[in-house]
Structure formats: C-alpha cells, structure tokens
Amino acid sequence: MKKRVRLLPFLAPGLALYLVLFVYPTLTGFYYSLTDWDGLSPSYRFVGLDNYVSTAKDIVFKKSLVNNLKFMLTVVLVQTVMSLLLALRLAKQSKRNIAFRALFFVPTILSSVSVGFIWTFVYDPSLGLLNGMLKSVGLEAWTQNWLGNADIAILSVAAVQAWAHIGQMMILFVAGIQAIPNELIESARLDGANPFQLFVRVMWPLLAPAAAIVVSYSTIQSFKAFDLVFTMTGGGPNYSTEILSTYIYNSAFMNYTFGKASTASIYFLVLISLITVLQFRALRTDRVSD
Amino acid sequence: MALKWLGRFLVLLFTIIILAPLLIVLFTSFKTTPQFYADPLGAPESLSFHNYRSLFEGQPMAAYFLNSLTVTLATVALELLIAGCVAYAIMRSGRRVGGLVFGLFALGLMVPSQVNMIPIYSLIRKLGWSNSLTGLVLVSLAVLLPLSVFMLSGFMKSLPKELLEAGEIDGAGEWRLFGQIVVPLCAPYFASIAAFLFVIVWNDLLFPMLLLTGKDKLTLPLALLSFRGEYVSNYPMLLSGVVVAALPLIILFIFLQRYFIHGALAGALKG
C-alpha cells in the first residue's frame, strides 16, 4: 500500500496527460459521431445512428475505402519483396553494406511533406525526372501524367510511400537474418544446398517472424497514411486518391461536417483495430523473439 | 555466381532509385529559375545560392526553424521523462496494478492520430490553446505516450531485478532507484527512443496543421506547405525549402545513425 503511494508521483503526470488529451477526446469522438455538429456553431442535434447509415452509403466514402485497400496492398507487396531482397544481399556486416543500409534508410527520416514535394517534382509531366528519363531511353510511349491520371494516381502515390519506407523494412529483415545462427547456414552449404534451397528450406522458416513483423508494420503504416497523400494529391483527381484519412480530414475541415467526419473516424478505428488484432495473432503464433 | 551479379544489380538499381530523386532535388535547389526552365534535369552550371538567399530573405525561416526545434526538443525531452516515470511505476507496482496501467496505455496504441484529430482539435479550441506551441507540445506528448510507455516498459522489464532490490536494501528511495539505477542502465534505449521520437515530432504535419493557425507559429513541414501556395510550381524555391527542412535531420542521422536505426527497429517491434 505504501509503495503504491510512493509510486503515484511517477504515474500522475503521464496518466493525467493521457486521460485529458487522449482518452477523453477519443470518447468525445464517439459522442460527436452521434450528432450533426458542423464544428463551428455552439449548438447541435443528437441524431443517433443517422451518420453511420449515411456514411456507409456515401459513394466517396466507399471509394476511399477501396482506394485505401489498393494503396495498402501495393505498398505492402512492393515493400516486403524489395526489402527482403535487399536485406538478403546486405545483411552481412561489412563497411560497405552498412553504408548502403544507411543510404537506403535516408528517405525514412525525411518528412512526408518533403517526400511529397520531391516526388511531385519527379512525377511532373513536363519537367520531371521520371518522364525525362523515359524519353531519354526511347520509352516516350510510357510517359504519363503520373499524378493527374485518375487511373494510376493512387499507384503513383503508393510507389512513393514504398520508396520512403523500404529502407526501414530492410533493417527489420536484416535483424532477422543476422539472428540466424551461422552454423545452420554453413552446415546446409556443406550438405550441398544451392542458394535457392538454402533460402527456401533453411532461411525462410527462420525469417517468418521477421516477415510477419514487416508485413503487419507496413500494413498498418500504409493504412494510416495521411501526410503523403494530403501533400501530393489532396485526394484528387476526382477522388481517385481519396483514402479514409483524407476523407475524414476533408469532411471535417473542408465541408464542416464534424459529426459525419467523426463517424468516418470510428469506422476507421474499427478497421484498424481489426487489422491490429489480426497482426497480434500472426505475431504470436510464429514469433521467436524480439 | 549469377546470383551474386543479380544481387549487385539489385543494389545498384536501388541506389539509383533512392539517390536520383534526392540528387535532382539538390541540383535543382542550386539553379536559378531561367536555368531550371532551360534544362530542368541537367547538373547546375554553377552553384547559385540564390534560392536559399531569397528563401531566408522572403520568409521568417529562422522563426520556423526555432518553432520546430522548440516543439521537437521539448516534446522529446518531456516524453522521455514522463513516459520513463510511467514505465518505472508500471515495473515497480506489481503484476496486477502494473498490468492494469500498462493495459490502459497499450489500448491507446490502437487509436491512430487520424481518429483523434477532430475531438483534439475541438478540445484545444475550447481550452483556448489554439495557435500555441505549448498546446502543440502537450498534445504531442499525450499522443506519443502509448508508444513510448510501451517501448520503455519493454526495456525496463529486461533489467535485472537484483539491482533494484540491492538498492532498496541500501535504503535508496524510488527517485534514487529511478535516477541512479534505471535511467543509467536504460540510457542507450532512451537514446534510441529519443531519435525515433525526434523524427516523428520534427516531421509531424497533422497536429501542427490542426493547432497552429498564425503564420508566426508554423513549424517547418507546415511552412513548406505554405510555400507551395506562394511559389506555385517554382520548383527551385520549393526544393530549396525541402533541403533546409531536411538538413538538420540528415546531419543528426549521419552522426547518430546507430540510434536512429535502433529506434526504428524498436518502434516497429514494439509498436
């Protein structure tokens, strides 16, 4: 009992901050989702579950859900494959490998606004690096308005998200590979395993936990993406890059429908919780260590 | 053999994919606007600091810089202190109470900022903290608490119990145990988490955008966004802004690489 009293000063500031500026707002978010508040007027009406019904029917909301999935799948696929391949090549501790790993990590520490500006420039249809390079190697037909074409804009942005975080995912795989005991690989080599067999039979089973972490981390990170999409396209053209988080932002701060935006937030929370629960399951079943 | 070459090719290809956009940004920031339009992709003929100069003359860059630095340093330092104390209390108060407190914070891991942005925005307005850096620091502290407590608790759990018990027998109080045993032993972890949090706070866009309204209070990412309005498609100016905002982090990264990378690892594993 006395001990608990002695520990109270350690707990109090953190707990107070957390309850006032995190828990309380989260709970009021639920409450706002049941009202028709516009975010500005002092009064609003309680409308029950109306927002939940109308949001579920909203075409733009549905579109942003589909876009979110497209964005997430693209990012996870590209990131996982690329980062694994790079990690396999760069896992050995040598000065050169460490330098490459550091270089590939650099985009991770840049802000999404910076990354967004950099790539808006790279994607620029007339002045940008990408179309310029395609032209210079005779692939004129492949040039595109990468962010202006509603059919591919979401993929263009997803590629940038992947670009920014492959280095980070690679580091996770490198840690996983370095944890594999060297004797295992040596003895498989002595038994005459070729590199392919070595990877499939020996390394992959031991890398499964690292892969689970990379896939789930990248899933959640890309599902929550906001800054990059907001900076590069703002959801356009014609809602083709609208994802859930930009939908929430736009309906709250552009259209002043706070109630509806709160409802979309709750839907978002439910989805992300589902993904997180699945992630914990995946991690728990085949996790070796951290 | 073929595999080795394939690996080398992959690394080379990826080096180009990473470096080309970064180099073109650096090149472009050193070009004058006419130079840029004449040859948007070539190397700059000569290094012109013209864009940087007009950026610093046309904008209160020093103020933006100071805002970002103040918010980031205050948030990271206080976060380590507050979350460190909470993690210590969790570790020391036994399985039941400690587990309960830990669970309360861990629940917050599920709630992303996007879900909280609307209620936090309206709460801050009600409290009259709009456009205050202090308000932004407090919100950032609260939002980062679940992750920081989670990571720090993980590390503190791995400390040898005997050390704390020995300290207790010698008559050390909780503050001494915390300050003289736990913090020094956890110092490398604190450093990694500090680097991890530094990147998050320095680069954050969402909460500064919601809470800061006046031009004098902008942080660097917000300032960059506002430049876009002013220098519409003036890429040399915009990209020199990108360089200015990114430079401090890149320099820190070069010197403290190990902590940044460990921090990112810890963040991924624990978050």
XYZ file of C-alpha atoms in Angstrom:
561
model
C 0.000 0.000 0.000
C 2.742 2.400 0.979
C 4.639 1.503 -2.156
C 1.701 2.461 -4.319
C 1.569 5.865 -2.701
C 5.283 6.335 -3.277
C 4.849 5.448 -6.942
C 1.951 7.812 -7.500
C 4.140 10.834 -8.356
C 5.738 8.736 -11.115
C 2.403 7.851 -12.597
C 0.376 11.017 -12.070
C 1.712 13.407 -14.776
C 1.633 10.790 -17.532
C -1.754 9.482 -16.544
C -3.258 12.971 -16.302
C -1.963 13.961 -19.745
C -3.124 10.705 -21.245
C -6.605 10.874 -19.743
C -7.223 14.544 -20.575
C -5.641 14.830 -24.028
C -6.049 11.307 -25.374
C -8.693 9.191 -23.658
C -11.224 11.979 -23.180
C -11.002 13.174 -26.823
C -11.337 9.612 -28.082
C -14.530 9.224 -26.086
C -15.947 12.581 -27.198
C -15.191 11.459 -30.766
C -17.730 8.668 -30.259
C -20.209 11.201 -28.972
C -19.700 13.645 -31.884
C -20.358 10.790 -34.302
C -23.932 10.680 -32.996
C -24.586 14.379 -33.659
C -24.975 16.690 -36.632
C -22.369 19.172 -35.345
C -20.703 21.333 -38.013
C -17.686 22.079 -35.834
C -18.423 25.802 -35.611
C -21.878 26.518 -34.213
C -22.389 26.350 -30.463
C -25.393 24.046 -30.789
C -26.034 20.751 -32.499
C -28.574 17.986 -32.558
C -28.309 14.408 -31.406
C -29.103 12.265 -34.439
C -28.427 8.742 -33.209
C -27.020 6.392 -35.796
C -28.007 8.520 -38.806
C -24.377 9.364 -39.624
C -23.403 5.714 -39.585
C -26.073 4.908 -42.164
C -25.405 7.897 -44.416
C -21.628 7.467 -44.306
C -21.901 3.796 -45.213
C -23.994 4.832 -48.217
C -21.684 7.684 -49.249
C -20.078 6.969 -52.630
C -16.921 8.926 -51.820
C -16.527 7.061 -48.524
C -16.827 3.722 -50.306
C -14.375 4.895 -52.927
C -11.878 5.955 -50.296
C -12.181 2.558 -48.653
C -11.375 0.822 -51.941
C -8.505 3.238 -52.575
C -7.144 2.582 -49.094
C -7.073 -1.145 -49.836
C -5.417 -0.634 -53.236
C -2.839 1.663 -51.677
C -2.160 -0.727 -48.807
C -1.831 -3.863 -50.941
C 0.527 -2.155 -53.380
C 2.725 -0.750 -50.637
C 2.880 -3.991 -48.649
C 3.680 -6.102 -51.698
C 6.380 -3.805 -53.077
C 7.914 -3.073 -49.684
C 8.061 -6.647 -48.472
C 9.556 -8.135 -51.631
C 12.063 -5.334 -52.237
C 13.185 -5.037 -48.626
C 13.662 -8.795 -48.305
C 15.768 -8.993 -51.466
C 17.905 -6.057 -50.379
C 18.302 -7.427 -46.865
C 19.491 -10.799 -48.194
C 22.181 -9.000 -50.161
C 23.176 -6.519 -47.436
C 22.800 -8.491 -44.185
C 26.491 -9.379 -43.788
C 28.294 -6.893 -41.545
C 30.782 -5.062 -43.733
C 31.605 -1.388 -44.009
C 30.147 -1.222 -47.497
C 26.900 -2.963 -46.547
C 26.424 -0.703 -43.543
C 26.897 2.335 -45.765
C 24.294 1.072 -48.260
C 21.857 0.304 -45.469
C 22.285 3.816 -44.113
C 21.757 5.314 -47.566
C 18.557 3.329 -48.127
C 17.317 4.437 -44.706
C 17.610 8.157 -45.514
C 14.112 8.568 -47.073
C 12.612 7.215 -43.839
C 13.843 10.212 -41.858
C 12.507 12.789 -44.328
C 9.114 14.301 -43.598
C 6.212 13.155 -45.750
C 5.782 16.748 -46.885
C 9.372 16.789 -48.158
C 8.981 13.382 -49.785
C 5.714 14.556 -51.319
C 7.360 17.667 -52.795
C 10.330 15.683 -54.080
C 8.117 13.215 -55.882
C 5.619 15.766 -57.154
C 8.642 17.190 -58.940
C 9.899 13.778 -60.113
C 6.403 12.988 -61.442
C 5.907 16.396 -63.106
C 4.676 15.561 -66.626
C 6.822 18.099 -68.483
C 9.699 18.987 -66.142
C 10.012 15.843 -64.054
C 12.782 13.294 -63.771
C 10.667 10.228 -64.477
C 9.238 11.270 -67.840
C 12.601 12.807 -68.718
C 14.376 9.520 -68.108
C 11.771 7.547 -70.034
C 12.159 9.910 -73.001
C 15.932 9.729 -72.922
C 15.878 5.936 -73.263
C 13.274 5.957 -76.030
C 10.293 4.930 -73.933
C 8.321 8.024 -74.910
C 5.131 5.934 -75.017
C 5.431 5.189 -71.308
C 5.435 8.818 -70.233
C 2.442 9.716 -68.100
C 0.778 12.383 -66.102
C 1.552 10.248 -63.070
C -0.498 12.160 -60.514
C -3.063 13.650 -62.893
C -4.290 10.414 -64.414
C -7.144 9.137 -62.249
C -6.469 5.530 -63.270
C -2.946 5.362 -61.897
C -2.611 8.241 -59.420
C -3.180 6.047 -56.361
C -0.477 3.629 -57.539
C 1.920 6.521 -58.151
C 1.452 7.711 -54.581
C 1.722 4.139 -53.234
C 5.089 3.789 -55.006
C 6.312 6.862 -53.145
C 5.131 5.509 -49.799
C 7.030 2.287 -50.574
C 10.116 4.262 -51.660
C 10.144 6.128 -48.370
C 9.990 3.048 -46.138
C 11.750 0.174 -47.911
C 14.962 1.024 -46.036
C 13.146 0.789 -42.714
C 11.632 -2.605 -43.582
C 15.004 -3.792 -44.874
C 16.503 -3.061 -41.446
C 13.895 -5.332 -39.857
C 14.758 -8.160 -42.251
C 18.486 -7.583 -41.720
C 17.961 -8.039 -37.974
C 16.038 -11.239 -38.691
C 18.746 -12.607 -40.992
C 21.525 -11.728 -38.565
C 19.726 -13.679 -35.863
C 20.023 -16.896 -37.887
C 22.915 -18.945 -36.457
C 25.786 -19.115 -38.917
C 26.401 -22.824 -38.262
C 22.976 -23.637 -39.669
C 23.773 -21.985 -42.970
C 27.275 -23.444 -43.066
C 26.093 -26.982 -42.453
C 23.367 -26.668 -45.089
C 26.060 -25.468 -47.510
C 28.285 -28.424 -46.646
C 25.335 -30.707 -47.295
C 25.326 -29.308 -50.813
C 22.303 -27.000 -50.676
C 22.211 -24.485 -53.519
C 21.377 -20.843 -52.696
C 17.738 -21.343 -53.623
C 17.343 -24.417 -51.413
C 19.269 -22.640 -48.691
C 16.775 -19.797 -48.762
C 13.592 -21.857 -49.022
C 14.498 -24.674 -46.623
C 16.730 -23.028 -44.045
C 16.360 -19.261 -44.027
C 12.720 -18.666 -44.844
C 11.267 -20.695 -41.946
C 13.535 -18.759 -39.575
C 12.666 -15.467 -41.240
C 8.915 -15.962 -40.949
C 8.678 -13.940 -37.702
C 10.595 -11.029 -39.251
C 8.356 -11.240 -42.316
C 5.257 -11.187 -40.112
C 6.548 -8.041 -38.440
C 7.388 -6.363 -41.758
C 4.029 -7.233 -43.314
C 1.982 -6.120 -40.327
C 4.010 -2.957 -39.703
C 3.804 -1.997 -43.341
C 0.082 -2.829 -43.458
C -0.729 -0.570 -40.532
C 1.645 2.190 -41.615
C 0.176 2.317 -45.120
C -3.384 2.019 -43.867
C -2.817 5.087 -41.694
C -1.008 7.110 -44.366
C -2.181 10.698 -44.489
C 0.569 13.297 -44.934
C 1.882 11.960 -48.211
C -1.480 11.708 -49.944
C -2.548 15.037 -48.498
C 0.627 16.698 -49.792
C 0.799 15.101 -53.223
C -2.797 14.965 -54.427
C -5.106 16.060 -51.609
C -7.356 13.157 -52.649
C -7.764 14.156 -56.299
C -8.090 13.957 -59.232
C -11.793 13.217 -58.950
C -11.411 11.381 -55.584
C -9.131 8.818 -57.232
C -6.599 9.099 -54.388
C -9.037 9.842 -51.580
C -8.265 7.471 -48.713
C -10.039 7.194 -45.375
C -7.789 9.643 -43.526
C -8.068 12.351 -46.202
C -11.806 11.698 -46.319
C -12.006 12.331 -42.562
C -9.895 15.477 -42.843
C -11.811 16.877 -45.807
C -15.261 16.213 -44.387
C -14.268 17.852 -41.090
C -12.191 20.826 -42.179
C -13.311 21.475 -45.761
C -17.020 20.599 -45.614
C -17.533 21.333 -41.910
C -19.470 18.160 -41.245
C -17.805 17.282 -37.941
C -20.427 14.732 -36.972
C -20.077 12.777 -40.182
C -16.296 13.043 -40.090
C -16.324 11.628 -36.555
C -18.412 8.721 -37.799
C -15.864 8.036 -40.533
C -13.165 8.140 -37.815
C -14.993 5.468 -35.850
C -15.287 3.263 -38.931
C -11.565 3.846 -39.456
C -10.846 2.902 -35.838
C -12.835 -0.316 -36.158
C -10.950 -1.307 -39.310
C -7.529 -0.522 -37.873
C -8.384 -2.421 -34.672
C -9.364 -5.450 -36.741
C -6.067 -5.295 -38.610
C -4.143 -4.895 -35.347
C -5.851 -7.894 -33.766
C -5.023 -9.990 -36.822
C -1.450 -8.725 -36.611
C -1.121 -9.743 -32.965
C -2.431 -13.193 -33.826
C 0.073 -13.569 -36.637
C 2.923 -12.366 -34.458
C 2.034 -14.522 -31.511
C 1.789 -17.785 -33.441
C 5.213 -17.678 -35.014
C 7.172 -15.197 -33.031
C 10.572 -16.396 -31.900
C 11.977 -13.415 -30.048
C 12.190 -9.681 -30.209
C 27.803 -16.601 -59.469
C 24.756 -15.441 -61.407
C 23.025 -14.823 -58.112
C 25.869 -12.638 -56.916
C 25.586 -10.455 -60.025
C 21.833 -10.318 -59.644
C 22.307 -9.120 -56.074
C 24.785 -6.472 -57.170
C 22.437 -5.324 -59.906
C 19.604 -5.035 -57.415
C 21.669 -2.917 -55.030
C 22.845 -0.705 -57.888
C 19.296 -0.286 -59.185
C 18.004 0.601 -55.776
C 20.845 3.029 -55.152
C 19.742 4.854 -58.294
C 16.082 4.768 -57.267
C 16.956 6.277 -53.881
C 19.659 8.696 -54.940
C 18.293 10.062 -58.223
C 15.320 11.912 -56.687
C 17.465 13.219 -53.821
C 20.245 14.429 -56.128
C 17.860 16.084 -58.560
C 16.389 17.989 -55.612
C 19.819 19.172 -54.525
C 20.773 20.122 -58.099
C 17.539 21.987 -58.681
C 17.869 23.977 -55.475
C 21.141 25.415 -56.811
C 19.671 26.543 -60.139
C 18.223 29.922 -60.968
C 14.700 29.807 -62.369
C 15.751 30.529 -66.004
C 18.495 27.892 -65.733
C 15.922 25.451 -64.437
C 13.448 26.007 -67.257
C 16.213 25.819 -69.877
C 17.442 22.471 -68.582
C 15.279 21.057 -65.768
C 17.178 17.800 -65.361
C 20.816 18.671 -66.022
C 23.503 19.369 -63.459
C 23.644 23.020 -62.386
C 26.163 25.074 -64.370
C 27.395 26.744 -61.242
C 26.357 26.657 -57.619
C 23.944 29.506 -57.115
C 22.763 30.071 -53.570
C 20.198 32.492 -54.934
C 17.186 30.347 -53.900
C 18.426 29.817 -50.386
C 19.122 33.514 -50.004
C 15.700 34.593 -51.251
C 14.051 31.908 -49.130
C 15.689 33.248 -45.980
C 15.040 36.865 -47.030
C 11.434 36.336 -48.119
C 10.402 34.072 -45.225
C 10.913 34.065 -41.488
C 12.885 30.838 -41.881
C 14.764 31.358 -38.626
C 11.456 31.596 -36.739
C 10.086 28.443 -38.400
C 13.278 26.662 -37.604
C 13.143 27.780 -33.990
C 9.488 26.731 -33.716
C 10.283 23.246 -34.983
C 13.314 22.971 -32.741
C 11.443 24.170 -29.639
C 8.484 21.872 -30.172
C 10.656 18.878 -31.007
C 13.193 19.229 -28.193
C 10.526 20.000 -25.576
C 8.349 17.101 -26.683
C 11.149 14.548 -26.869
C 12.723 15.521 -23.533
C 9.420 15.656 -21.638
C 8.167 12.492 -23.309
C 11.210 10.533 -22.163
C 10.837 11.900 -18.640
C 7.085 11.356 -18.332
C 6.927 8.014 -20.130
C 10.059 6.871 -18.280
C 8.354 7.603 -14.962
C 5.166 5.817 -16.023
C 7.123 2.779 -17.199
C 9.030 2.764 -13.917
C 5.777 2.889 -11.929
C 4.414 0.026 -14.041
C 7.515 -2.056 -13.425
C 7.534 -1.379 -9.681
C 3.859 -1.752 -8.846
C 3.491 -5.442 -9.394
C 1.648 -7.607 -11.815
C -1.920 -6.592 -11.043
C -1.782 -2.822 -10.762
C 1.159 -2.521 -13.155
C -0.587 -4.729 -15.675
C -3.747 -2.677 -15.443
C -1.927 0.625 -16.038
C 0.092 -0.913 -18.841
C -3.094 -2.202 -20.461
C -4.682 1.237 -20.263
C -1.777 2.782 -22.177
C -1.438 -0.154 -24.576
C -5.084 0.305 -25.609
C -4.101 3.727 -26.906
C -1.764 2.077 -29.420
C -4.844 1.073 -31.383
C -6.061 4.640 -31.822
C -4.289 6.409 -34.691
C -3.957 10.192 -34.788
C -6.445 10.456 -37.635
C -9.174 9.120 -35.372
C -8.391 11.633 -32.670
C -7.832 14.700 -34.788
C -11.391 16.034 -34.696
C -12.017 15.777 -30.929
C -8.497 17.010 -30.091
C -8.960 19.970 -32.413
C -12.222 20.978 -30.765
C -10.931 20.353 -27.245
C -7.903 22.577 -27.860
C -10.155 25.315 -29.210
C -12.404 25.073 -26.175
C -9.396 25.322 -23.887
C -8.211 28.390 -25.794
C -4.876 26.805 -26.703
C -5.156 27.328 -30.443
C -2.003 28.639 -32.063
C 0.150 27.956 -29.036
C 3.323 25.929 -29.220
C 2.709 24.824 -25.628
C -0.644 23.363 -26.661
C 1.037 21.524 -29.520
C 3.712 20.119 -27.196
C 1.078 18.912 -24.711
C -0.978 17.241 -27.443
C 2.102 15.627 -28.988
C 3.148 14.349 -25.564
C -0.236 12.749 -24.961
C -0.472 11.239 -28.430
C 3.006 9.674 -28.200
C 2.545 8.335 -24.666
C 1.122 4.898 -25.572
C 4.018 4.122 -27.913
C 6.704 5.499 -25.582
C 5.325 3.761 -22.484
C 5.042 0.538 -24.445
C 8.637 0.670 -25.658
C 10.150 1.792 -22.356
C 8.221 -0.807 -20.336
C 9.591 -3.483 -22.625
C 13.137 -2.375 -21.929
C 12.688 -1.876 -18.203
C 11.230 -5.347 -17.800
C 14.514 -6.790 -19.008
C 16.527 -5.065 -16.248
C 17.935 -7.420 -13.610
C 15.633 -7.272 -10.572
C 18.513 -7.899 -8.144
C 19.994 -4.473 -8.816
C 16.847 -2.684 -7.697
C 16.458 -4.973 -4.687
C 20.052 -4.306 -3.656
C 19.402 -0.589 -3.969
C 16.292 -0.896 -1.832
C 18.169 -2.753 0.888
C 20.743 0.038 0.888
C 17.876 2.393 1.642
C 17.508 4.154 -1.701
C 14.089 5.766 -2.301
C 12.122 5.427 -5.526
C 13.614 8.574 -7.055
C 17.139 7.392 -6.396
C 16.404 3.929 -7.779
C 14.932 5.552 -10.853
C 17.584 8.213 -11.335
C 20.696 6.297 -10.342
C 19.955 2.735 -11.443
C 17.154 2.559 -14.018
C 17.923 5.637 -16.113
C 21.672 4.987 -16.489
C 21.070 1.339 -17.353
C 18.411 2.278 -19.892
C 20.423 5.161 -21.360
C 21.081 3.520 -24.748
C 17.384 2.688 -25.053
C 16.426 6.220 -24.106
C 18.785 7.480 -26.828
C 17.225 5.225 -29.477
C 13.710 6.168 -28.493
C 14.743 9.838 -28.448
C 15.986 9.548 -32.043
C 12.795 7.742 -33.040
C 10.566 10.367 -31.405
C 12.679 13.210 -32.793
C 11.965 12.093 -36.362
C 8.242 11.734 -35.660
C 7.819 15.116 -33.998
C 10.137 17.070 -36.312
C 8.242 15.733 -39.352
C 4.719 15.783 -37.961
C 2.206 17.548 -40.144
C -1.245 16.667 -38.830
C -1.289 18.172 -35.341
C 0.668 21.343 -36.187
C -1.758 21.828 -39.074
C -4.782 21.453 -36.799
C -3.484 23.500 -33.890
C -1.292 26.245 -35.354
C -3.016 28.929 -37.363
C -0.891 32.072 -37.229
C 1.950 32.465 -39.680
C 4.440 33.206 -36.903
C 3.919 29.832 -35.232
C 4.408 27.494 -38.203
C 6.733 24.514 -37.942
C 8.898 23.566 -40.931
C 6.605 20.973 -42.576
C 3.697 23.432 -42.320
C 5.872 26.253 -43.644
C 6.799 24.069 -46.626
C 3.123 23.569 -47.396
C 2.527 27.303 -47.236
C 5.473 27.917 -49.621
C 3.654 25.878 -52.236
C 0.926 28.488 -52.266
C 3.455 31.296 -52.646
C 5.939 29.801 -55.083
C 3.430 27.990 -57.289
C 5.448 25.419 -59.248
C 8.640 27.406 -58.671
C 10.457 24.128 -58.089
C 13.906 25.617 -57.377
C 12.474 27.643 -54.477
C 10.249 24.827 -53.177
C 13.024 22.284 -53.267
C 15.499 24.518 -51.513
C 12.867 24.657 -48.772
C 12.865 20.866 -48.711
C 16.653 20.852 -48.331
C 16.551 23.364 -45.476
C 13.871 21.389 -43.605
C 15.628 18.038 -44.075
C 19.224 19.090 -43.453
C 19.196 19.066 -39.633
C 17.783 15.544 -39.547
C 20.241 14.271 -42.150
C 23.175 15.738 -40.238
C 21.914 14.221 -36.981
C 21.418 10.914 -38.767
C 24.972 10.861 -40.092
C 26.383 11.255 -36.579
C 23.854 9.169 -34.653
C 22.993 6.513 -37.242
C 23.057 3.679 -34.734
C 20.420 5.282 -32.516
C 18.152 6.168 -35.417
C 18.236 2.642 -36.757
C 17.795 1.003 -33.346
C 14.959 3.413 -32.648
C 13.214 2.488 -35.873
C 13.671 -1.192 -35.049
C 12.273 -0.756 -31.555
C 9.380 1.307 -32.882
C 8.460 -1.372 -35.378
C 8.780 -4.257 -32.956
C 7.042 -2.616 -30.059
C 4.528 -0.546 -31.975
